[in-house]
Amino acid sequence: MGFTGLFLISFLVVHCYVNALIFFNDGGVKFTEAAHFMGTNPVIRIMEIGLTVGIFAHIIQGLLLTFENRAKRPVGYAKTPGNKSSKWYSRSMGLLGTLILLFFVLHWYHFWIPNRASQFMGNGEIDAYAKMKLVFSQAWVVIVYILGCVSLSFHLMHGFWSAFQTVGLSTRKYKSIINGMGMAFAIIVPLIFILMPLSFYLGWLA
Amino acid sequence: MNLTLKVWRQQNAQAQGGFETYQVKDISSEMSFLEMFDVLNEQLINEGKEPITFDHDCREGICGACSMHINGQPHGPWQQTTTCQLHMRAYKDGDTIVVEPWRAKAFPVIKDLMVDRRAFDRIIQSGGYISVDTGNAQDANNLPIDKHKADESFAAAACIGCGACVAACKNSSAMLFLSAKVAHLALLPQGEVERKTRVVNMVDQMDKEGFGSCTNTQACEAECPKGISVQNIRRLNAEYIRSVFSGD
Ligand code: HEM
Ligand code: SF4
Ligand code: FES
């Protein structure tokens, strides 16, 4: 979980950077340039296979872990400590991950699948910027994207530090620094993502 | 003070258990929680009923026997306290207290509040020791040990094997217990010889016993009566990775 989680975090950084280029508000020129590089560069193409494997490995591992762990307490407690001893989002990683997955399905349907399908048919890449404009003109889509990013935010509030703990790097000295960085990452990155559909919907981007 | 107690009663491992409600009167605030249970049991015996079975031994917070899940928390509401060291001044007149056994597949109920924690013993047998020839004890200063490591090891050795970490964990994971045992020995020169095999064997045994996997919720640290830190789990993970990648 730790290794795949860290891998997905590194992907998020790149994904967030490329997409944030839309905020130049240049009608998507810089963004399309970068997206074209990402969509056609052979190294990136190979890395995308790794990413796909990584995502599915993380999801399968995560769901197995959740269900296996649940089976380790066949008779439950009448009274549980609730939030006295741990954070709700730390205990809800399986649920938050599933919400992210549901959001991913919609997200792939919007961008990744049409793009690869179009390339496969020999029609080249789609105009992702125009597609964003179109997709993000629908209020319900914007709401689902925001909810997906909020789930991601809570997933990372626990996941970022947790991954360092799992791979044995969260030493006494660095624990609070890693946790602080994790909190900042978990708030800033999803917030930037949320601003994308929101900006299109509110007409801030031409 | 007068209290209402809802206590889990279960005839044996196979039987279907359930909660029974009892009233206790004139409980002194200076009594320990277990003494309050002694009062209740005397009452039950006088009424010709079967007393409640619960584990206890030292009654001074060092043996780890007194496993009771009290109002949703292992060993009750006080931090770093075992049930025997929980005193009734934690409660007020008229309170209702729900008492359950540890709940985990790896800790089956034997009777009422008593659970079978031999899984912990088998984990220790799988590697929680050092193999040395016996003989006269060496002079302590013959073995130079880094002060910081000695302190960390000593803190880990404070684990009393009570099982509160498993009881508190949503995954019923024994990682805090295991990590305390592994860290305690891995930090000392005496533990160096079996360092790599110990961690792998003990983790294997833990999985075999049916404990869940750690997802770092840190509920164990919050509930541990001895203040064992999740820093030990970090160390266990590092030891495990080190052992697997340098394996021979
Ligand atoms: C871009 C998306 C995602 C990122 C960046 C991410 C990141 C992480 C990280 C860093 C961890 C902590 C690893 C550890 O504790 O060792 C984690 C754990 C987990 N993730 Fe994800 N994840 C993502 C998507 C998903 C999805 C789609 C699921 C689907 C079911 C999921 C389910 C889980 C579960 C169950 C855990 C285990 C809980 C734990 O170890 O604390 N994640 N994730
Ligand atoms: S780590 Fe703490 S809670 Fe777990 S068995 Fe040891 S003393 Fe008990
Ligand atoms: S009876 Fe020994 S620790 Fe409570």
Coordinates of C-alpha atoms and ligand atoms in Angstrom, one line a residue:
Chain A
M1 CA 0.0 0.0 0.0
G2 CA 2.8 2.3 1.0
F3 CA 4.8 1.9 -2.2
T4 CA 1.8 2.2 -4.6
G5 CA 0.4 5.1 -2.5
L6 CA 3.7 7.0 -2.8
F7 CA 3.8 6.3 -6.5
L8 CA 0.2 7.6 -7.0
I9 CA 1.2 10.7 -5.0
S10 CA 4.1 11.4 -7.4
F11 CA 1.6 11.0 -10.3
L12 CA -0.7 13.5 -8.7
V13 CA 2.1 16.1 -8.7
V14 CA 2.7 15.8 -12.4
H15 CA -1.0 15.7 -13.2
C16 CA -1.7 18.7 -11.1
Y17 CA 1.1 20.7 -12.6
V18 CA 0.1 20.0 -16.2
N19 CA -3.5 20.7 -15.7
A20 CA -2.8 23.9 -13.7
L21 CA -1.4 25.4 -16.9
I22 CA -5.0 26.2 -17.8
F23 CA -4.8 28.9 -15.3
F24 CA -2.6 31.0 -17.6
N25 CA -6.0 31.7 -19.2
D26 CA -4.4 31.7 -22.6
G27 CA -7.3 29.7 -24.2
G28 CA -5.4 26.5 -23.3
V29 CA -2.3 27.1 -25.5
K30 CA 0.3 26.2 -22.8
F31 CA -1.9 23.4 -21.4
T32 CA -2.4 21.8 -24.9
E33 CA 1.3 21.9 -25.5
A34 CA 2.1 20.1 -22.3
A35 CA -0.9 17.7 -22.8
H36 CA 0.4 16.9 -26.3
F37 CA 3.8 16.1 -24.9
M38 CA 2.3 13.9 -22.2
G39 CA 0.0 12.2 -24.8
T40 CA 2.6 11.4 -27.4
N41 CA 6.1 11.2 -25.7
P42 CA 7.1 7.5 -25.7
V43 CA 8.6 7.6 -22.3
I44 CA 5.4 9.0 -20.8
R45 CA 3.4 6.4 -22.8
I46 CA 5.4 3.6 -21.1
M47 CA 5.1 5.3 -17.7
E48 CA 1.4 5.4 -18.2
I49 CA 1.3 1.6 -18.3
G50 CA 3.1 1.6 -15.0
L51 CA 0.6 4.1 -13.7
T52 CA -2.3 1.9 -14.7
V53 CA -0.8 -1.1 -13.1
G54 CA 0.0 1.0 -10.0
I55 CA -3.6 2.3 -9.7
F56 CA -5.1 -1.1 -10.0
A57 CA -2.6 -2.7 -7.7
H58 CA -3.4 0.0 -5.1
I59 CA -7.2 -0.5 -5.5
I60 CA -7.1 -4.3 -5.4
Q61 CA -4.7 -4.3 -2.4
G62 CA -6.8 -1.6 -0.7
L63 CA -10.1 -3.4 -1.1
L64 CA -8.7 -6.8 -0.1
L65 CA -7.1 -5.2 3.0
T66 CA -10.3 -3.6 4.0
F67 CA -12.4 -6.7 3.7
E68 CA -9.8 -9.0 5.2
N69 CA -9.3 -6.7 8.2
R70 CA -13.1 -6.5 8.7
A71 CA -13.2 -10.3 8.9
K72 CA -10.7 -10.3 11.8
R73 CA -13.4 -9.2 14.2
P74 CA -16.4 -11.5 13.7
V75 CA -18.2 -10.2 16.8
G76 CA -18.2 -6.4 17.1
Y77 CA -18.4 -4.1 20.1
A78 CA -21.6 -2.7 21.4
K79 CA -19.7 0.5 22.2
T80 CA -16.8 1.8 20.1
P81 CA -14.4 4.6 21.0
G82 CA -15.4 6.6 17.9
N83 CA -13.1 9.6 17.5
K84 CA -11.5 9.4 20.9
S85 CA -8.5 7.4 19.8
S86 CA -8.2 7.9 16.1
K87 CA -9.3 10.2 13.2
W88 CA -12.4 9.3 11.3
Y89 CA -10.6 9.6 8.0
S90 CA -7.9 7.2 9.2
R91 CA -10.5 4.6 9.8
S92 CA -12.3 5.3 6.5
M93 CA -9.5 4.7 3.9
G94 CA -11.4 1.9 2.2
L95 CA -14.6 4.1 1.9
L96 CA -12.7 7.2 0.8
G97 CA -10.8 5.2 -1.8
T98 CA -14.0 3.7 -3.1
L99 CA -15.5 7.2 -3.5
I100 CA -12.3 8.2 -5.4
L101 CA -12.6 5.2 -7.6
L102 CA -16.2 6.1 -8.5
F103 CA -15.1 9.6 -9.3
F104 CA -12.2 8.1 -11.4
V105 CA -14.7 6.1 -13.5
L106 CA -16.5 9.3 -14.5
H107 CA -13.2 11.1 -15.0
W108 CA -11.8 8.4 -17.3
Y109 CA -15.0 8.4 -19.2
H110 CA -14.6 12.1 -19.8
F111 CA -11.0 12.4 -20.8
W112 CA -8.7 9.4 -20.8
I113 CA -10.9 6.9 -22.7
P114 CA -12.0 9.3 -25.5
N115 CA -8.4 10.5 -25.9
R116 CA -6.8 7.1 -26.2
A117 CA -9.8 5.8 -28.4
S118 CA -9.3 8.8 -30.7
Q119 CA -5.5 8.1 -31.0
F120 CA -6.2 4.5 -31.5
M121 CA -8.5 5.2 -34.4
G122 CA -5.8 7.3 -36.0
N123 CA -7.6 10.6 -35.4
G124 CA -4.9 12.0 -33.1
E125 CA -5.6 13.5 -29.7
I126 CA -8.8 15.2 -28.8
D127 CA -8.9 18.9 -27.9
A128 CA -8.8 18.3 -24.1
Y129 CA -9.3 22.0 -23.4
A130 CA -12.5 22.2 -25.4
K131 CA -13.6 19.0 -23.9
M132 CA -13.1 20.5 -20.4
K133 CA -15.1 23.5 -21.3
L134 CA -17.9 21.3 -22.5
V135 CA -17.9 18.8 -19.6
F136 CA -17.6 21.5 -16.9
S137 CA -20.6 23.4 -18.1
Q138 CA -22.8 20.9 -16.4
A139 CA -23.4 21.6 -12.7
W140 CA -23.8 18.0 -11.6
V141 CA -20.4 17.1 -13.1
V142 CA -18.7 20.0 -11.3
I143 CA -20.3 18.8 -8.0
V144 CA -19.1 15.2 -8.5
Y145 CA -15.6 16.4 -9.3
I146 CA -15.6 18.5 -6.1
L147 CA -16.8 15.6 -4.0
G148 CA -14.2 13.4 -5.6
C149 CA -11.4 15.8 -4.7
V150 CA -12.7 16.2 -1.2
S151 CA -12.5 12.5 -0.8
L152 CA -9.0 12.5 -2.2
S153 CA -8.1 15.3 0.3
F154 CA -9.1 13.2 3.3
H155 CA -7.6 10.1 1.8
L156 CA -4.2 11.9 1.6
M157 CA -4.5 13.5 5.1
H158 CA -4.0 10.0 6.4
G159 CA -2.3 8.4 3.4
F160 CA 0.6 10.7 3.0
W161 CA 2.1 10.2 6.5
S162 CA 0.9 6.6 6.6
A163 CA 2.9 5.7 3.5
F164 CA 6.1 7.0 5.1
Q165 CA 5.3 5.0 8.2
T166 CA 4.7 1.9 6.2
V167 CA 8.1 2.1 4.4
G168 CA 9.8 2.9 7.7
L169 CA 10.8 6.5 7.1
S170 CA 8.6 8.4 9.6
T171 CA 11.2 8.5 12.3
R172 CA 10.6 10.4 15.6
K173 CA 12.6 13.3 14.3
Y174 CA 10.8 13.7 11.0
K175 CA 7.3 12.5 11.9
S176 CA 5.8 15.9 12.6
I177 CA 7.5 17.4 9.5
I178 CA 6.1 14.6 7.3
N179 CA 2.7 14.9 8.8
G180 CA 2.7 18.7 8.2
M181 CA 3.8 18.2 4.6
G182 CA 1.1 15.6 4.2
M183 CA -1.6 17.9 5.5
A184 CA -0.4 20.8 3.3
F185 CA -0.3 18.4 0.3
A186 CA -3.7 16.9 1.1
I187 CA -5.3 20.4 1.1
I188 CA -3.4 22.2 -1.6
V189 CA -3.4 19.7 -4.4
P190 CA -7.1 18.7 -4.3
L191 CA -7.9 22.4 -3.9
I192 CA -6.1 23.2 -7.2
F193 CA -7.9 20.3 -8.9
I194 CA -11.3 21.7 -7.5
L195 CA -10.5 25.1 -9.0
M196 CA -10.3 23.6 -12.5
P197 CA -14.0 22.5 -13.1
L198 CA -15.1 25.4 -10.9
S199 CA -13.3 28.0 -13.0
F200 CA -14.8 26.7 -16.2
Y201 CA -18.2 26.6 -14.7
L202 CA -18.0 30.1 -13.3
G203 CA -16.7 31.4 -16.6
W204 CA -13.3 32.5 -15.1
L205 CA -11.5 30.8 -18.0
A206 CA -12.0 31.7 -21.6
Chain B
M1 CA -22.4 5.9 44.3
N2 CA -24.9 3.7 42.6
L3 CA -24.3 2.4 39.1
T4 CA -25.9 0.4 36.3
L5 CA -23.6 -2.2 34.7
K6 CA -24.2 -3.9 31.4
V7 CA -21.9 -6.8 31.3
W8 CA -21.2 -9.4 28.5
R9 CA -22.0 -12.9 29.7
Q10 CA -21.1 -16.0 27.7
Q11 CA -21.1 -19.5 29.0
N12 CA -18.2 -20.8 26.8
A13 CA -16.4 -20.2 23.4
Q14 CA -19.2 -21.8 21.4
A15 CA -22.2 -20.3 23.3
Q16 CA -24.1 -17.3 22.1
G17 CA -23.4 -14.5 24.5
G18 CA -25.5 -11.5 25.5
F19 CA -25.6 -8.5 27.8
E20 CA -26.9 -8.7 31.4
T21 CA -27.8 -5.6 33.4
Y22 CA -26.8 -5.3 37.1
Q23 CA -27.2 -2.6 39.7
V24 CA -24.4 -2.0 42.3
K25 CA -24.9 0.2 45.3
D26 CA -22.7 2.3 47.6
I27 CA -19.6 2.0 45.5
S28 CA -16.7 4.0 47.0
S29 CA -14.9 6.4 44.7
E30 CA -11.6 5.0 46.0
M31 CA -12.3 1.5 44.8
S32 CA -10.6 0.2 41.7
F33 CA -12.8 -1.0 38.8
L34 CA -11.9 -4.6 39.6
E35 CA -12.8 -4.1 43.3
M36 CA -16.2 -2.9 42.1
F37 CA -16.5 -6.1 40.1
D38 CA -15.6 -8.1 43.2
V39 CA -18.5 -6.4 45.0
L40 CA -20.8 -7.2 42.1
N41 CA -19.6 -10.9 42.1
E42 CA -20.2 -11.2 45.9
Q43 CA -23.7 -9.9 45.3
L44 CA -24.2 -12.4 42.6
I45 CA -23.0 -15.3 44.7
N46 CA -25.3 -14.2 47.6
E47 CA -28.2 -14.2 45.1
G48 CA -27.2 -17.8 44.1
K49 CA -26.2 -16.7 40.6
E50 CA -23.0 -17.4 38.8
P51 CA -20.3 -14.8 39.3
I52 CA -18.7 -13.0 36.3
T53 CA -15.5 -14.5 35.0
F54 CA -12.8 -11.9 34.3
D55 CA -9.0 -12.0 34.0
H56 CA -6.8 -10.3 36.7
D57 CA -3.6 -11.1 38.4
C58 CA -1.2 -8.4 39.8
R59 CA -3.8 -5.6 40.3
E60 CA -1.0 -3.1 40.1
G61 CA -0.8 -2.4 36.4
I62 CA 2.1 -4.6 35.5
C63 CA 0.8 -8.0 34.4
G64 CA -1.6 -7.1 31.6
A65 CA -4.2 -9.6 32.6
C66 CA -7.2 -7.3 33.3
S67 CA -8.7 -7.1 29.8
M68 CA -12.0 -5.2 29.9
H69 CA -13.5 -3.0 27.2
I70 CA -15.2 -0.3 29.2
N71 CA -17.7 2.0 27.5
G72 CA -16.0 1.6 24.2
Q73 CA -12.4 1.9 25.4
P74 CA -9.9 -0.8 26.4
H75 CA -9.2 -0.4 30.1
G76 CA -11.7 2.5 30.3
P77 CA -11.4 6.2 30.0
W78 CA -8.1 7.0 31.7
Q79 CA -4.9 7.3 29.5
Q80 CA -2.1 4.9 30.1
T81 CA -4.0 3.0 32.7
T82 CA -4.9 -0.7 33.1
T83 CA -8.4 -1.7 34.3
C84 CA -7.0 -2.6 37.8
Q85 CA -5.6 0.9 38.1
L86 CA -8.8 2.6 36.9
H87 CA -10.5 4.0 40.0
M88 CA -14.2 4.6 40.5
R89 CA -13.7 8.3 40.9
A90 CA -13.7 8.3 37.1
Y91 CA -17.5 7.8 37.4
K92 CA -20.4 9.5 39.0
D93 CA -23.6 8.4 40.7
G94 CA -26.2 7.1 38.3
D95 CA -23.7 6.3 35.4
T96 CA -24.3 3.3 33.1
I97 CA -21.2 1.4 32.2
V98 CA -21.0 -1.2 29.4
V99 CA -18.3 -3.8 29.9
E100 CA -17.3 -6.2 27.0
P101 CA -14.4 -8.6 26.4
W102 CA -11.6 -7.9 23.9
R103 CA -13.1 -8.5 20.5
A104 CA -10.9 -10.2 17.9
K105 CA -10.9 -13.4 15.9
A106 CA -7.4 -14.2 17.3
F107 CA -8.7 -13.6 20.9
P108 CA -11.7 -16.0 21.3
V109 CA -13.8 -15.6 24.4
I110 CA -13.3 -18.3 26.9
K111 CA -16.0 -17.2 29.3
D112 CA -17.8 -13.9 30.0
L113 CA -15.0 -11.2 29.9
M114 CA -12.1 -13.7 29.7
V115 CA -10.4 -14.1 26.4
D116 CA -7.8 -16.5 25.2
R117 CA -4.6 -14.5 24.5
R118 CA -2.2 -17.4 23.9
A119 CA -1.8 -16.1 20.3
F120 CA 0.6 -13.6 21.9
D121 CA 2.6 -16.3 23.6
R122 CA 3.0 -18.2 20.3
I123 CA 4.2 -14.9 18.6
I124 CA 6.8 -14.6 21.3
Q125 CA 7.8 -18.3 20.9
S126 CA 8.3 -17.6 17.2
G127 CA 11.2 -15.2 17.8
G128 CA 10.8 -12.9 20.8
Y129 CA 13.9 -14.1 22.6
I130 CA 17.6 -14.2 22.3
S131 CA 19.6 -17.5 22.2
V132 CA 22.5 -17.3 24.6
D133 CA 24.3 -19.8 26.8
T134 CA 23.3 -19.4 30.4
G135 CA 25.8 -18.9 33.0
N136 CA 26.8 -16.1 35.4
A137 CA 25.3 -12.7 34.5
Q138 CA 27.9 -10.5 32.9
D139 CA 28.9 -7.2 34.4
A140 CA 26.4 -4.8 32.8
N141 CA 29.0 -2.3 31.7
N142 CA 30.9 -5.0 29.6
L143 CA 28.5 -4.3 26.7
P144 CA 28.6 -0.7 25.5
I145 CA 25.1 0.4 24.4
D146 CA 24.3 3.8 22.9
K147 CA 22.2 5.7 25.5
H148 CA 19.6 6.6 23.0
K149 CA 19.1 3.0 21.9
A150 CA 19.1 1.8 25.5
D151 CA 16.3 4.3 26.3
E152 CA 14.2 3.3 23.2
S153 CA 14.7 -0.4 23.9
F154 CA 13.7 0.1 27.5
A155 CA 10.5 2.0 26.5
A156 CA 9.6 -0.8 24.1
A157 CA 10.2 -3.4 26.8
A158 CA 7.6 -1.8 28.9
C159 CA 4.9 -3.6 26.9
I160 CA 3.0 -6.0 29.2
G161 CA 1.2 -8.0 26.5
C162 CA -2.2 -6.9 27.6
G163 CA -3.8 -6.9 24.1
A164 CA -5.4 -3.5 24.4
C165 CA -3.8 -2.5 21.1
V166 CA -5.6 -5.4 19.4
A167 CA -8.8 -4.5 21.2
A168 CA -8.6 -0.9 20.2
C169 CA -7.6 -1.4 16.5
K170 CA -10.4 -1.4 13.9
N171 CA -8.4 -4.1 12.1
S172 CA -7.7 -6.2 15.2
S173 CA -4.0 -5.8 14.3
A174 CA -1.3 -6.9 16.8
M175 CA 1.3 -4.6 15.3
L176 CA 2.0 -2.4 18.3
F177 CA 2.6 -5.5 20.5
L178 CA 4.7 -7.1 17.9
S179 CA 6.7 -4.0 17.1
A180 CA 7.4 -3.4 20.8
K181 CA 8.9 -6.9 21.1
V182 CA 10.9 -6.6 17.8
A183 CA 12.2 -3.1 18.6
H184 CA 13.1 -4.1 22.1
L185 CA 15.5 -6.7 20.9
A186 CA 16.6 -5.2 17.6
L187 CA 18.0 -2.2 19.4
L188 CA 20.4 -4.2 21.6
P189 CA 23.6 -6.0 20.7
Q190 CA 22.3 -9.1 22.3
G191 CA 19.4 -9.1 19.8
E192 CA 21.7 -8.6 16.7
V193 CA 22.4 -12.2 15.9
E194 CA 18.8 -13.2 15.3
R195 CA 17.7 -9.8 14.1
K196 CA 16.8 -10.7 10.5
T197 CA 15.1 -14.0 11.1
R198 CA 13.3 -12.8 14.2
V199 CA 11.2 -10.1 12.5
V200 CA 10.2 -12.3 9.6
N201 CA 9.2 -15.2 11.8
M202 CA 7.3 -13.1 14.2
V203 CA 5.3 -11.3 11.5
D204 CA 4.5 -14.7 9.9
Q205 CA 3.2 -16.0 13.2
M206 CA 1.1 -12.9 13.7
D207 CA -0.5 -13.4 10.3
K208 CA -1.1 -17.1 11.0
E209 CA -2.8 -16.3 14.3
G210 CA -5.5 -14.3 12.4
F211 CA -4.7 -10.7 13.5
G212 CA -5.5 -8.0 10.9
S213 CA -3.0 -5.8 9.1
C214 CA -2.0 -2.4 10.3
T215 CA -3.3 0.7 8.5
N216 CA -1.7 3.2 10.8
T217 CA -4.8 4.6 12.5
Q218 CA -2.8 5.0 15.7
A219 CA -5.7 4.0 17.9
C220 CA -3.3 1.4 19.6
E221 CA -0.9 4.1 20.8
A222 CA -3.8 6.2 22.2
E223 CA -5.1 3.1 24.2
C224 CA -1.9 1.4 25.2
P225 CA -1.5 1.4 29.1
K226 CA 2.2 1.6 28.8
G227 CA 2.5 4.4 26.3
I228 CA 4.2 2.2 23.6
S229 CA 4.7 4.5 20.6
V230 CA 3.8 3.8 17.0
Q231 CA 7.5 4.7 16.4
N232 CA 8.1 1.1 17.2
I233 CA 5.8 0.1 14.2
R234 CA 7.9 2.4 12.0
R235 CA 11.0 0.5 13.2
L236 CA 9.3 -2.9 12.7
N237 CA 8.5 -1.9 9.1
A238 CA 12.1 -0.8 8.5
E239 CA 13.4 -4.0 10.1
Y240 CA 11.1 -6.1 7.9
I241 CA 12.0 -4.4 4.7
R242 CA 15.7 -4.5 5.6
S243 CA 15.4 -8.2 6.3
V244 CA 13.5 -9.1 3.2
F245 CA 15.8 -7.1 0.8
S246 CA 19.0 -8.3 2.4
G247 CA 17.7 -11.8 2.9
D248 CA 19.8 -14.9 2.7
Ligands
HEM1 C1 -4.9 9.2 -6.9 C2 -5.5 8.5 -6.1 C3 -4.9 7.9 -4.8 C4 -3.8 8.2 -4.1 C5 -2.8 9.4 -4.3 C6 -3.8 7.4 -2.9 C7 -2.8 7.4 -1.9 C8 -2.7 6.5 -0.8 C9 -1.7 6.5 0.1 C10 -0.5 7.4 0.1 C11 -2.0 5.5 1.1 C12 -1.2 5.2 2.3 C13 -0.4 3.9 2.1 C14 0.0 3.3 3.4 O1 -0.6 3.5 4.5 O2 1.0 2.6 3.4 C15 -3.2 4.9 0.6 C16 -3.9 3.9 1.3 C17 -5.1 3.3 0.9 N1 -5.8 3.6 -0.3 FE1 -5.3 5.0 -1.6 N2 -4.8 6.5 -3.0 C18 -5.5 6.7 -4.1 C19 -6.7 6.1 -4.6 C20 -7.3 5.0 -4.0 C21 -8.4 4.3 -4.5 C22 -9.0 4.6 -5.9 C23 -8.7 3.3 -3.6 C24 -9.8 2.4 -3.9 C25 -10.4 1.6 -3.3 C26 -7.8 3.5 -2.5 C27 -7.8 2.7 -1.3 C28 -6.9 2.7 -0.3 C29 -6.9 1.9 0.9 C30 -8.0 0.9 1.3 C31 -5.7 2.3 1.6 C32 -5.3 1.6 2.9 C33 -5.4 2.3 4.1 C34 -4.1 2.5 4.8 O3 -3.1 1.9 4.5 O4 -4.1 3.3 5.7 N3 -6.9 4.5 -2.7 N4 -3.7 5.5 -0.5
SF4_2 S1 1.7 -2.6 23.1 FE1 0.6 -1.6 24.8 S2 -1.5 -2.2 24.4 FE2 -0.3 -3.6 23.1 S3 0.0 -5.4 24.4 FE3 1.8 -4.0 24.8 S4 1.2 -2.9 26.6 FE4 -0.7 -3.8 25.8
FES3 S1 -4.4 -7.1 36.9 FE1 -2.2 -6.9 36.3 S2 -2.3 -5.2 35.0 FE2 -4.3 -5.2 35.8

